[in-house]
Amino acid sequence: MFSVITVFSVDHVWITEHLRRVITTAGNITKRSKGVYLVRIALGQDAQGKRQTLTKTIHGSREDAEKYLTEVLRERDLGQLAPQR
């Protein structure tokens, strides 16, 4: 079913590459053009079970997009993220 390419250690727990991808899908960065990145962040589900996402276009470097993603994920995890429309 799944092919295991690499295995790595995180805090002495062995996780396959496939599981690492599953764990880190809270947000992603997609390059749209030179210096333009699309950042998507999973916010969970609404009362009807529909997925909620936050999408933002970042003009700048990939590092800027990664910094934005990290900040928003932290706010989300701490419960400080403002409700979305």
mmCIF file of N, CA and C in Angstrom, residues 1-82:
data_model
loop_
_atom_site.group_PDB
_atom_site.id
_atom_site.type_symbol
_atom_site.label_atom_id
_atom_site.label_comp_id
_atom_site.label_asym_id
_atom_site.label_seq_id
_atom_site.Cartn_x
_atom_site.Cartn_y
_atom_site.Cartn_z
ATOM 1 N N MET A 1 0.821 -1.180 0.000
ATOM 2 C CA MET A 1 0.000 0.000 0.000
ATOM 3 C C MET A 1 0.870 1.251 0.000
ATOM 4 N N PHE A 2 1.661 1.475 1.060
ATOM 5 C CA PHE A 2 2.556 2.620 1.135
ATOM 6 C C PHE A 2 3.988 2.123 1.071
ATOM 7 N N SER A 3 4.805 2.859 0.356
ATOM 8 C CA SER A 3 6.214 2.495 0.343
ATOM 9 C C SER A 3 6.948 3.385 1.339
ATOM 10 N N VAL A 4 7.780 2.778 2.116
ATOM 11 C CA VAL A 4 8.550 3.517 3.107
ATOM 12 C C VAL A 4 9.884 3.877 2.483
ATOM 13 N N ILE A 5 10.123 5.185 2.359
ATOM 14 C CA ILE A 5 11.349 5.653 1.738
ATOM 15 C C ILE A 5 12.419 5.873 2.799
ATOM 16 N N THR A 6 12.074 6.615 3.812
ATOM 17 C CA THR A 6 13.037 6.898 4.871
ATOM 18 C C THR A 6 12.353 6.763 6.223
ATOM 19 N N VAL A 7 13.153 6.525 7.211
ATOM 20 C CA VAL A 7 12.676 6.483 8.585
ATOM 21 C C VAL A 7 13.589 7.411 9.377
ATOM 22 N N PHE A 8 12.991 8.260 10.220
ATOM 23 C CA PHE A 8 13.810 9.167 11.012
ATOM 24 C C PHE A 8 13.322 9.160 12.452
ATOM 25 N N SER A 9 14.107 9.715 13.332
ATOM 26 C CA SER A 9 13.789 9.687 14.752
ATOM 27 C C SER A 9 13.372 11.068 15.233
ATOM 28 N N VAL A 10 12.279 11.133 15.964
ATOM 29 C CA VAL A 10 11.834 12.357 16.610
ATOM 30 C C VAL A 10 11.601 12.007 18.066
ATOM 31 N N ASP A 11 12.437 12.556 18.952
ATOM 32 C CA ASP A 11 12.346 12.243 20.377
ATOM 33 C C ASP A 11 12.339 10.736 20.614
ATOM 34 N N HIS A 12 13.207 10.032 19.935
ATOM 35 C CA HIS A 12 13.388 8.589 20.084
ATOM 36 C C HIS A 12 12.165 7.775 19.652
ATOM 37 N N VAL A 13 11.298 8.360 18.865
ATOM 38 C CA VAL A 13 10.150 7.638 18.320
ATOM 39 C C VAL A 13 10.355 7.544 16.812
ATOM 40 N N TRP A 14 10.302 6.321 16.283
ATOM 41 C CA TRP A 14 10.521 6.139 14.851
ATOM 42 C C TRP A 14 9.211 6.345 14.103
ATOM 43 N N ILE A 15 9.265 7.212 13.096
ATOM 44 C CA ILE A 15 8.071 7.548 12.317
ATOM 45 C C ILE A 15 8.422 7.425 10.842
ATOM 46 N N THR A 16 7.561 6.829 10.071
ATOM 47 C CA THR A 16 7.830 6.706 8.645
ATOM 48 C C THR A 16 7.588 8.041 7.959
ATOM 49 N N GLU A 17 8.126 8.173 6.772
ATOM 50 C CA GLU A 17 7.946 9.402 5.991
ATOM 51 C C GLU A 17 6.465 9.684 5.766
ATOM 52 N N HIS A 18 5.668 8.661 5.525
ATOM 53 C CA HIS A 18 4.228 8.856 5.318
ATOM 54 C C HIS A 18 3.576 9.456 6.558
ATOM 55 N N LEU A 19 3.876 8.944 7.725
ATOM 56 C CA LEU A 19 3.288 9.474 8.948
ATOM 57 C C LEU A 19 3.736 10.903 9.206
ATOM 58 N N ARG A 20 4.967 11.239 8.856
ATOM 59 C CA ARG A 20 5.443 12.611 9.028
ATOM 60 C C ARG A 20 4.593 13.568 8.205
ATOM 61 N N ARG A 21 4.245 13.168 6.978
ATOM 62 C CA ARG A 21 3.401 14.018 6.143
ATOM 63 C C ARG A 21 2.013 14.190 6.752
ATOM 64 N N VAL A 22 1.455 13.134 7.304
ATOM 65 C CA VAL A 22 0.131 13.207 7.914
ATOM 66 C C VAL A 22 0.148 14.143 9.117
ATOM 67 N N ILE A 23 1.196 14.081 9.917
ATOM 68 C CA ILE A 23 1.290 14.897 11.115
ATOM 69 C C ILE A 23 1.441 16.377 10.782
ATOM 70 N N THR A 24 2.119 16.715 9.707
ATOM 71 C CA THR A 24 2.439 18.105 9.409
ATOM 72 C C THR A 24 1.503 18.750 8.396
ATOM 73 N N THR A 25 0.281 18.303 8.267
ATOM 74 C CA THR A 25 -0.626 18.871 7.276
ATOM 75 C C THR A 25 -1.514 19.977 7.830
ATOM 76 N N ALA A 26 -1.122 20.622 8.913
ATOM 77 C CA ALA A 26 -1.912 21.708 9.487
ATOM 78 C C ALA A 26 -1.897 22.931 8.581
ATOM 79 N N GLY A 27 -0.875 23.079 7.767
ATOM 80 C CA GLY A 27 -0.779 24.209 6.855
ATOM 81 C C GLY A 27 0.202 23.895 5.752
ATOM 82 N N ASN A 28 0.074 24.627 4.641
ATOM 83 C CA ASN A 28 1.039 24.414 3.568
ATOM 84 C C ASN A 28 1.308 25.710 2.829
ATOM 85 N N ILE A 29 2.418 25.711 2.099
ATOM 86 C CA ILE A 29 2.855 26.864 1.322
ATOM 87 C C ILE A 29 3.006 26.421 -0.117
ATOM 88 N N THR A 30 2.384 27.164 -1.029
ATOM 89 C CA THR A 30 2.458 26.863 -2.450
ATOM 90 C C THR A 30 3.027 28.072 -3.184
ATOM 91 N N LYS A 31 4.043 27.857 -4.005
ATOM 92 C CA LYS A 31 4.616 28.951 -4.790
ATOM 93 C C LYS A 31 3.700 29.246 -5.965
ATOM 94 N N ARG A 32 3.265 30.498 -6.088
ATOM 95 C CA ARG A 32 2.364 30.897 -7.179
ATOM 96 C C ARG A 32 3.152 31.493 -8.343
ATOM 97 N N SER A 33 4.114 32.334 -8.035
ATOM 98 C CA SER A 33 5.004 32.911 -9.031
ATOM 99 C C SER A 33 6.238 33.425 -8.301
ATOM 100 N N LYS A 34 7.116 34.103 -8.997
ATOM 101 C CA LYS A 34 8.348 34.577 -8.366
ATOM 102 C C LYS A 34 8.002 35.576 -7.253
ATOM 103 N N GLY A 35 8.354 35.228 -6.029
ATOM 104 C CA GLY A 35 8.117 36.115 -4.897
ATOM 105 C C GLY A 35 6.686 36.144 -4.391
ATOM 106 N N VAL A 36 5.840 35.197 -4.845
ATOM 107 C CA VAL A 36 4.440 35.143 -4.400
ATOM 108 C C VAL A 36 4.133 33.725 -3.933
ATOM 109 N N TYR A 37 3.654 33.611 -2.688
ATOM 110 C CA TYR A 37 3.352 32.314 -2.085
ATOM 111 C C TYR A 37 1.946 32.317 -1.520
ATOM 112 N N LEU A 38 1.263 31.198 -1.660
ATOM 113 C CA LEU A 38 -0.071 31.015 -1.106
ATOM 114 C C LEU A 38 0.055 30.150 0.140
ATOM 115 N N VAL A 39 -0.452 30.657 1.271
ATOM 116 C CA VAL A 39 -0.379 29.933 2.534
ATOM 117 C C VAL A 39 -1.788 29.493 2.903
ATOM 118 N N ARG A 40 -1.974 28.204 3.159
ATOM 119 C CA ARG A 40 -3.270 27.659 3.588
ATOM 120 C C ARG A 40 -3.098 27.013 4.946
ATOM 121 N N ILE A 41 -4.059 27.286 5.845
ATOM 122 C CA ILE A 41 -4.000 26.765 7.204
ATOM 123 C C ILE A 41 -5.337 26.117 7.538
ATOM 124 N N ALA A 42 -5.292 24.883 8.024
ATOM 125 C CA ALA A 42 -6.501 24.160 8.426
ATOM 126 C C ALA A 42 -6.966 24.685 9.782
ATOM 127 N N LEU A 43 -8.233 25.058 9.869
ATOM 128 C CA LEU A 43 -8.791 25.585 11.108
ATOM 129 C C LEU A 43 -9.770 24.622 11.762
ATOM 130 N N GLY A 44 -9.936 23.451 11.198
ATOM 131 C CA GLY A 44 -10.876 22.480 11.769
ATOM 132 C C GLY A 44 -12.173 22.455 10.975
ATOM 133 N N GLN A 45 -13.261 22.118 11.657
ATOM 134 C CA GLN A 45 -14.560 22.000 11.003
ATOM 135 C C GLN A 45 -15.582 22.889 11.696
ATOM 136 N N ASP A 46 -16.584 23.321 10.912
ATOM 137 C CA ASP A 46 -17.669 24.095 11.506
ATOM 138 C C ASP A 46 -18.734 23.152 12.053
ATOM 139 N N ALA A 47 -19.856 23.698 12.506
ATOM 140 C CA ALA A 47 -20.913 22.894 13.125
ATOM 141 C C ALA A 47 -21.515 21.867 12.160
ATOM 142 N N GLN A 48 -21.494 22.152 10.870
ATOM 143 C CA GLN A 48 -22.038 21.228 9.872
ATOM 144 C C GLN A 48 -20.999 20.213 9.390
ATOM 145 N N GLY A 49 -19.779 20.284 9.914
ATOM 146 C CA GLY A 49 -18.736 19.348 9.525
ATOM 147 C C GLY A 49 -17.942 19.789 8.309
ATOM 148 N N LYS A 50 -18.167 21.024 7.850
ATOM 149 C CA LYS A 50 -17.467 21.542 6.683
ATOM 150 C C LYS A 50 -16.078 22.046 7.095
ATOM 151 N N ARG A 51 -15.060 21.720 6.296
ATOM 152 C CA ARG A 51 -13.691 22.143 6.606
ATOM 153 C C ARG A 51 -13.568 23.663 6.540
ATOM 154 N N GLN A 52 -12.831 24.218 7.485
ATOM 155 C CA GLN A 52 -12.556 25.645 7.519
ATOM 156 C C GLN A 52 -11.067 25.849 7.273
ATOM 157 N N THR A 53 -10.730 26.739 6.336
ATOM 158 C CA THR A 53 -9.331 27.035 6.059
ATOM 159 C C THR A 53 -9.130 28.537 6.003
ATOM 160 N N LEU A 54 -7.926 28.947 6.339
ATOM 161 C CA LEU A 54 -7.505 30.329 6.210
ATOM 162 C C LEU A 54 -6.512 30.370 5.068
ATOM 163 N N THR A 55 -6.742 31.235 4.085
ATOM 164 C CA THR A 55 -5.876 31.330 2.922
ATOM 165 C C THR A 55 -5.353 32.755 2.816
ATOM 166 N N LYS A 56 -4.057 32.894 2.611
ATOM 167 C CA LYS A 56 -3.439 34.225 2.517
ATOM 168 C C LYS A 56 -2.338 34.194 1.473
ATOM 169 N N THR A 57 -2.264 35.234 0.647
ATOM 170 C CA THR A 57 -1.187 35.379 -0.320
ATOM 171 C C THR A 57 -0.100 36.243 0.294
ATOM 172 N N ILE A 58 1.130 35.749 0.251
ATOM 173 C CA ILE A 58 2.277 36.466 0.800
ATOM 174 C C ILE A 58 3.168 36.902 -0.353
ATOM 175 N N HIS A 59 3.441 38.198 -0.424
ATOM 176 C CA HIS A 59 4.377 38.733 -1.419
ATOM 177 C C HIS A 59 5.705 38.942 -0.705
ATOM 178 N N GLY A 60 6.708 38.180 -1.112
ATOM 179 C CA GLY A 60 8.020 38.241 -0.473
ATOM 180 C C GLY A 60 8.734 36.924 -0.665
ATOM 181 N N SER A 61 9.590 36.587 0.279
ATOM 182 C CA SER A 61 10.371 35.353 0.179
ATOM 183 C C SER A 61 9.608 34.177 0.787
ATOM 184 N N ARG A 62 10.106 32.988 0.523
ATOM 185 C CA ARG A 62 9.512 31.799 1.137
ATOM 186 C C ARG A 62 9.637 31.859 2.650
ATOM 187 N N GLU A 63 10.723 32.433 3.131
ATOM 188 C CA GLU A 63 10.917 32.586 4.572
ATOM 189 C C GLU A 63 9.821 33.448 5.184
ATOM 190 N N ASP A 64 9.386 34.494 4.451
ATOM 191 C CA ASP A 64 8.281 35.335 4.926
ATOM 192 C C ASP A 64 6.998 34.514 5.043
ATOM 193 N N ALA A 65 6.755 33.660 4.047
ATOM 194 C CA ALA A 65 5.565 32.801 4.070
ATOM 195 C C ALA A 65 5.652 31.802 5.214
ATOM 196 N N GLU A 66 6.832 31.232 5.453
ATOM 197 C CA GLU A 66 7.011 30.285 6.558
ATOM 198 C C GLU A 66 6.809 30.975 7.908
ATOM 199 N N LYS A 67 7.299 32.206 8.018
ATOM 200 C CA LYS A 67 7.135 32.963 9.259
ATOM 201 C C LYS A 67 5.647 33.231 9.526
ATOM 202 N N TYR A 68 4.901 33.630 8.485
ATOM 203 C CA TYR A 68 3.467 33.866 8.631
ATOM 204 C C TYR A 68 2.748 32.579 9.042
ATOM 205 N N LEU A 69 3.073 31.475 8.369
ATOM 206 C CA LEU A 69 2.458 30.191 8.686
ATOM 207 C C LEU A 69 2.705 29.811 10.143
ATOM 208 N N THR A 70 3.931 29.963 10.600
ATOM 209 C CA THR A 70 4.282 29.625 11.976
ATOM 210 C C THR A 70 3.516 30.488 12.977
ATOM 211 N N GLU A 71 3.425 31.792 12.703
ATOM 212 C CA GLU A 71 2.717 32.708 13.603
ATOM 213 C C GLU A 71 1.236 32.348 13.714
ATOM 214 N N VAL A 72 0.600 32.082 12.573
ATOM 215 C CA VAL A 72 -0.836 31.779 12.587
ATOM 216 C C VAL A 72 -1.104 30.421 13.236
ATOM 217 N N LEU A 73 -0.252 29.424 12.978
ATOM 218 C CA LEU A 73 -0.429 28.121 13.624
ATOM 219 C C LEU A 73 -0.290 28.250 15.141
ATOM 220 N N ARG A 74 0.632 29.096 15.588
ATOM 221 C CA ARG A 74 0.811 29.310 17.028
ATOM 222 C C ARG A 74 -0.436 29.958 17.622
ATOM 223 N N GLU A 75 -0.957 31.009 16.946
ATOM 224 C CA GLU A 75 -2.184 31.668 17.420
ATOM 225 C C GLU A 75 -3.346 30.674 17.465
ATOM 226 N N ARG A 76 -3.448 29.840 16.428
ATOM 227 C CA ARG A 76 -4.518 28.850 16.381
ATOM 228 C C ARG A 76 -4.408 27.872 17.551
ATOM 229 N N ASP A 77 -3.190 27.397 17.792
ATOM 230 C CA ASP A 77 -2.983 26.413 18.854
ATOM 231 C C ASP A 77 -3.217 27.004 20.244
ATOM 232 N N LEU A 78 -2.950 28.291 20.409
ATOM 233 C CA LEU A 78 -3.178 28.948 21.706
ATOM 234 C C LEU A 78 -4.610 29.459 21.867
ATOM 235 N N GLY A 79 -5.425 29.331 20.808
ATOM 236 C CA GLY A 79 -6.804 29.792 20.859
ATOM 237 C C GLY A 79 -6.948 31.295 20.720
ATOM 238 N N GLN A 80 -5.940 31.966 20.168
ATOM 239 C CA GLN A 80 -5.956 33.416 20.028
ATOM 240 C C GLN A 80 -6.318 33.867 18.623
ATOM 241 N N LEU A 81 -6.566 32.946 17.718
ATOM 242 C CA LEU A 81 -6.886 33.300 16.342
ATOM 243 C C LEU A 81 -8.312 33.816 16.271
ATOM 244 N N ALA A 82 -8.478 34.978 15.644
ATOM 245 C CA ALA A 82 -9.808 35.582 15.518
ATOM 246 C C ALA A 82 -10.695 34.704 14.643
#
